[in-house]
Amino acid sequence: MISAKTILQEYWNFSTFREPQEEIVNAVLQQKDVIALLPTGGGKSICFQVPALVNDGVCIVISPLIALMQDQVENLQKRNIKATTIKSGSSQDEIIILFDNIKFGNFKFLYISPERLQSTFIQQKIQELNVSFVAIDEAHCISEWGQDFRPSYRNIKILKELIPDVNFIALTATANTIVLNDIAENLELDNPQIFRKSFERENLAYQVFTVEDKLLKLEQIFTKTKKPAIIYVTSRKRTEEISNFLNAKNYKSSFYHGGLSAKEKQISFDNWMTEKTPIMVSTNAFGMGIDKPNVGIVVHFDLPFSIENYIQEAGRAGRNGNKSFAVLFKNENDISIYKKQLKKALPSIAEVKEVHRQLYQYFRIAKGEIIDKFYSFNLLEFARMYNFTAVKTDAILKILSNNGIIELTNTYNQKSTIIFNSSSKNIILHTIRNIYIKDFVNSILRTYSGLFEQEVKVDEFLLAKKNNITSRQVIANLEQLEKENILTYKSVKTDTEIRFLVPREDDLTINRFSRVINQFLKQKEKKSEDFLAYIDNNNTCRNTQILDYFDEKSTKDCGICDVCLSKKRTKKVDISSEILAVLNQKNGLTSQEINQHLKANEKDILIHLRQLLSEDKIQINHQNKYQLK
């Protein structure tokens, strides 16, 4: 049998495992049930991918997100490792062919969602495979107390009945003791070995800043910091705005969000990885599959919704062990918006029932009926039709999906099509008469063939690049050519497909899940409250607060977070006498003017000015300047 270290070297080019990867790999190879809690950057995938390559047979990987499965499958395929997943909308014949390929083609990994696992047909096909072991990714989803509870995860234990001699490894980056116990109990693990890597990151400085002018603060940060960085925001539009701002200030940056095409995402990602643009401005869509060890700073420009989200994103800094920074901006307006957004995003059971009922109405599905097909779905159009808010509707759709009531699939990989309606001769005549469109039409003809015989898939982003215009301009040009009857353009305008998994029963369906949904909503609210308490606590070391949240006890402060540094400054720096001396020489100065006279930190000056005011040694005059009393 080939050794785990040989596999690690051959496929990942690592000579040694990180702590505690080797112990986890050995436990899996010894056919023991395992729970592995490794914070972001801890190398969870290695823990099941290496033993799967050592063992005979295929490793079944349960994963909650289609995008996450596709990402891992692609990464494995790049290493010449045979891995696959069941594509959305696959017919029964296609699934049979897929399983035959796995069985006879020496595939090592089958990625599958917990919802797919509920199909008796899929269960039968799994029983036909030589399964080495089962890996459950994002295992915290199995617990009602977890970050992203998905009831469908509770059905994973069916594999214990289907393939009883196979061991399990459950992996998560965010779980406390209650969640870990839930994982072991609900998966019916046999005396599992639990491996916990501490959430302590000695090289990562957590810093929370109260900032009014966030863009100015970014400038200050990137003037000092030249290492690769990630800036997380909550708005797609803001990713582009902040990136443009930074580029205008000569800081090279790219932007990334879920609305970009696959090609646009890849270009942004590649430019960041090669450090052509070392700063990435992104929504939380940017994160999966990132393995860049020299990220020096992660900035949360907007507030994340939980400590778990914050830790996962912040943890992408400093994976090489060098000192790095996790910086978070906040102000009173942020906190006010945060609370309003939480209220908007957390629906009541009555609202869940209403959206659920109107979904069936929208697609004209009768009571008691179920239609096993995917429907094209535009969330904004649906929300407008029934006067729902888009944010709350999106949250409800995720709740319905997580409870196995509907299945949602993104369709980013679908392509628009065009076919020319006239002969090539007529096209040439048209471009002569309409010179503005000549180069654009010629670029289409050079890029694609068969345009006069059949509908051809086109990439608007590629055409935009070739013509040095935007994707919107490409779409506008194609729509204009269609109006002129030069071509027929079928644009992919939906980014989502929906499938109903249960017959229409309206309120009865939701009533069955009401307890679970209420528990989920309470958890969301509690996690938001915990996060606000974290950023508001300026007395306890940030690292200590995080460790305590995850049931780890810390006996020492980190010494490098904003709270610890503030304590050091408060203890060691006393510049009251120096401030009084400056005001004695020149009475009536602003804090910035005092700062110019002293070699001291601006924050320290403000602290001491407040202290001197309270001691009645100085006062503020009518010009809002400080002077002696």
XYZ file of C-alpha atoms in Angstrom, residues 283-541:
259
model
C -18.546 39.832 -1.387
C -18.422 36.589 0.603
C -18.763 34.764 -2.747
C -14.956 34.935 -2.781
C -13.549 32.327 -0.462
C -13.996 28.772 -1.701
C -10.806 27.118 -2.861
C -8.559 30.043 -1.892
C -5.120 28.772 -1.006
C -2.891 31.846 -0.968
C -0.597 31.711 2.069
C 0.845 35.252 1.896
C -2.382 37.252 2.335
C -1.262 39.952 4.764
C -4.551 41.626 5.578
C -8.280 40.910 5.427
C -10.489 43.990 5.802
C -14.173 43.792 6.693
C -15.408 47.064 5.184
C -18.972 46.073 6.139
C -20.091 44.020 9.133
C -20.460 40.238 8.666
C -23.512 38.574 10.243
C -21.843 36.191 12.694
C -18.590 35.428 14.452
C -18.379 32.218 12.392
C -18.518 34.154 9.105
C -16.025 36.680 10.445
C -13.528 34.025 11.563
C -13.764 32.079 8.296
C -13.100 35.196 6.214
C -10.502 36.748 8.531
C -8.734 33.372 8.692
C -7.649 33.725 5.060
C -4.890 36.055 6.254
C -1.521 34.855 7.504
C -1.634 31.202 6.523
C 2.151 31.311 6.002
C 2.642 32.011 9.707
C 3.796 35.624 9.230
C 2.196 38.425 11.203
C -1.024 39.471 9.484
C -4.061 41.595 10.208
C -7.818 41.038 10.375
C -9.241 44.557 10.303
C -12.905 45.435 10.798
C -14.452 48.889 10.263
C -17.538 49.994 12.175
C -19.480 53.104 13.099
C -22.897 53.911 14.531
C -24.473 53.994 11.081
C -23.117 50.495 10.323
C -24.649 49.067 13.482
C -27.987 50.762 12.772
C -28.024 49.364 9.191
C -26.920 45.943 10.479
C -29.901 45.751 12.859
C -32.332 46.907 10.155
C -30.949 44.361 7.664
C -31.283 41.599 10.233
C -34.915 42.554 10.782
C -35.509 42.600 7.011
C -33.805 39.241 6.481
C -35.495 37.295 9.309
C -39.029 36.330 8.263
C -41.908 35.203 10.434
C -43.524 31.778 9.953
C -46.521 33.582 8.415
C -44.222 35.183 5.798
C -42.591 31.817 5.059
C -46.066 30.335 4.480
C -47.095 33.184 2.186
C -43.984 33.045 -0.033
C -44.195 29.238 -0.145
C -47.877 29.330 -1.197
C -47.288 31.973 -3.873
C -44.369 29.985 -5.334
C -46.753 27.183 -6.270
C -49.269 29.758 -7.499
C -46.573 31.474 -9.591
C -45.884 28.243 -11.492
C -49.583 27.228 -11.558
C -49.100 24.020 -9.580
C -52.346 22.638 -8.158
C -52.858 21.343 -4.610
C -51.585 17.803 -4.161
C -49.556 18.067 -7.372
C -45.780 17.715 -7.801
C -43.989 18.206 -11.113
C -40.481 16.780 -11.293
C -38.819 19.416 -13.452
C -36.757 22.583 -13.084
C -38.422 25.971 -13.693
C -36.528 29.116 -14.707
C -36.925 31.564 -11.852
C -36.233 35.276 -11.463
C -36.330 36.245 -7.796
C -36.761 40.002 -8.387
C -39.604 39.473 -10.825
C -41.355 37.092 -8.390
C -40.879 39.481 -5.438
C -42.244 42.432 -7.439
C -45.286 40.451 -8.621
C -46.388 39.607 -5.065
C -45.046 42.761 -3.378
C -42.430 40.885 -1.309
C -39.052 42.380 -0.371
C -36.219 40.724 -2.310
C -33.992 40.266 0.781
C -36.654 38.480 2.817
C -37.791 36.431 -0.180
C -34.224 35.262 -0.735
C -33.941 34.282 2.948
C -37.234 32.334 2.751
C -36.152 30.502 -0.413
C -32.975 29.386 1.399
C -35.057 28.182 4.357
C -37.332 26.209 2.010
C -34.277 24.772 0.243
C -32.487 23.853 3.489
C -35.599 22.009 4.678
C -35.847 19.933 1.497
C -39.070 21.584 0.263
C -37.533 23.025 -2.921
C -34.228 22.710 -4.771
C -32.483 25.844 -6.062
C -29.800 25.720 -8.737
C -27.752 28.553 -10.221
C -27.504 28.575 -14.012
C -24.362 30.654 -14.481
C -22.958 28.019 -16.845
C -25.861 28.369 -19.299
C -25.049 30.388 -22.421
C -26.967 32.806 -24.603
C -27.396 31.827 -28.277
C -27.541 33.630 -31.633
C -28.351 32.622 -35.217
C -28.127 34.913 -38.246
C -31.411 35.321 -40.136
C -29.915 36.626 -43.420
C -27.297 35.396 -45.894
C -23.668 36.413 -45.454
C -24.051 38.730 -48.468
C -26.942 40.601 -46.831
C -24.977 40.851 -43.578
C -22.056 42.482 -45.413
C -24.428 44.970 -47.105
C -25.975 45.800 -43.723
C -22.571 46.526 -42.158
C -21.647 48.794 -45.084
C -24.849 50.784 -44.520
C -24.373 50.748 -40.723
C -20.648 51.320 -40.257
C -21.027 51.686 -36.454
C -21.744 47.942 -36.148
C -19.289 46.625 -38.764
C -16.385 45.734 -36.455
C -18.733 44.172 -33.906
C -20.424 41.897 -36.501
C -17.041 40.940 -37.973
C -15.763 39.943 -34.511
C -18.790 37.611 -34.083
C -18.147 36.009 -37.482
C -14.439 35.526 -36.672
C -15.159 34.068 -33.219
C -17.970 31.608 -33.980
C -18.792 29.264 -36.844
C -22.107 27.762 -38.035
C -23.994 30.988 -37.269
C -26.100 30.747 -40.448
C -27.130 27.090 -39.947
C -27.982 26.743 -36.251
C -28.224 28.490 -32.870
C -24.689 28.942 -31.525
C -23.782 29.499 -27.869
C -22.028 32.840 -27.336
C -20.159 34.464 -24.478
C -21.049 38.146 -24.086
C -17.984 38.747 -21.902
C -15.625 37.325 -24.554
C -17.191 39.524 -27.248
C -16.868 42.535 -24.948
C -13.175 41.814 -24.483
C -12.572 41.388 -28.230
C -14.346 44.673 -29.011
C -12.979 46.614 -26.030
C -16.496 47.420 -24.807
C -18.624 46.378 -21.820
C -20.844 43.280 -21.638
C -23.860 45.609 -21.429
C -22.857 47.227 -24.719
C -22.555 43.761 -26.291
C -26.082 42.885 -25.139
C -27.401 46.234 -26.419
C -25.739 45.636 -29.828
C -27.179 42.124 -30.114
C -30.644 43.333 -29.140
C -30.410 46.094 -31.774
C -29.350 43.590 -34.450
C -32.330 41.444 -33.479
C -34.679 44.424 -33.881
C -33.215 44.916 -37.365
C -33.924 41.205 -38.087
C -30.237 40.500 -38.733
C -30.084 37.756 -36.096
C -32.087 36.042 -33.370
C -30.627 36.520 -29.893
C -31.737 34.340 -26.974
C -30.293 35.809 -23.819
C -29.954 33.842 -20.586
C -31.728 36.273 -18.266
C -32.308 34.002 -15.293
C -29.587 32.971 -12.865
C -31.696 30.472 -10.906
C -33.724 27.315 -11.479
C -36.208 25.919 -8.994
C -37.624 22.405 -8.509
C -40.382 21.393 -6.091
C -39.497 18.353 -3.962
C -42.844 17.818 -2.189
C -46.480 17.984 -3.376
C -48.302 21.255 -2.830
C -49.932 21.276 0.614
C -49.442 24.992 1.436
C -49.552 25.631 5.222
C -49.473 21.916 6.122
C -45.978 21.622 4.622
C -44.618 24.557 6.610
C -46.351 23.413 9.820
C -44.283 20.204 9.687
C -41.085 22.263 9.729
C -42.219 25.197 11.905
C -40.309 24.148 15.033
C -37.074 23.714 13.076
C -37.566 27.001 11.202
C -38.251 28.913 14.449
C -35.148 27.406 16.033
C -33.104 28.420 12.976
C -34.394 32.017 13.098
C -33.669 32.323 16.840
C -30.150 31.030 16.245
C -29.585 33.619 13.502
C -30.707 36.388 15.844
C -28.529 35.089 18.701
C -25.450 34.861 16.492
C -25.951 38.456 15.342
C -26.265 39.615 18.964
C -23.064 37.717 19.846
C -21.222 39.401 16.990
C -22.369 42.894 18.006
C -21.257 42.141 21.578
C -17.830 41.128 20.225
C -17.190 44.343 18.286
C -18.560 46.435 21.171
C -16.317 44.841 23.821
C -13.202 47.023 24.016
C -12.034 45.638 27.366
C -11.350 41.954 26.637
C -8.634 40.738 24.233
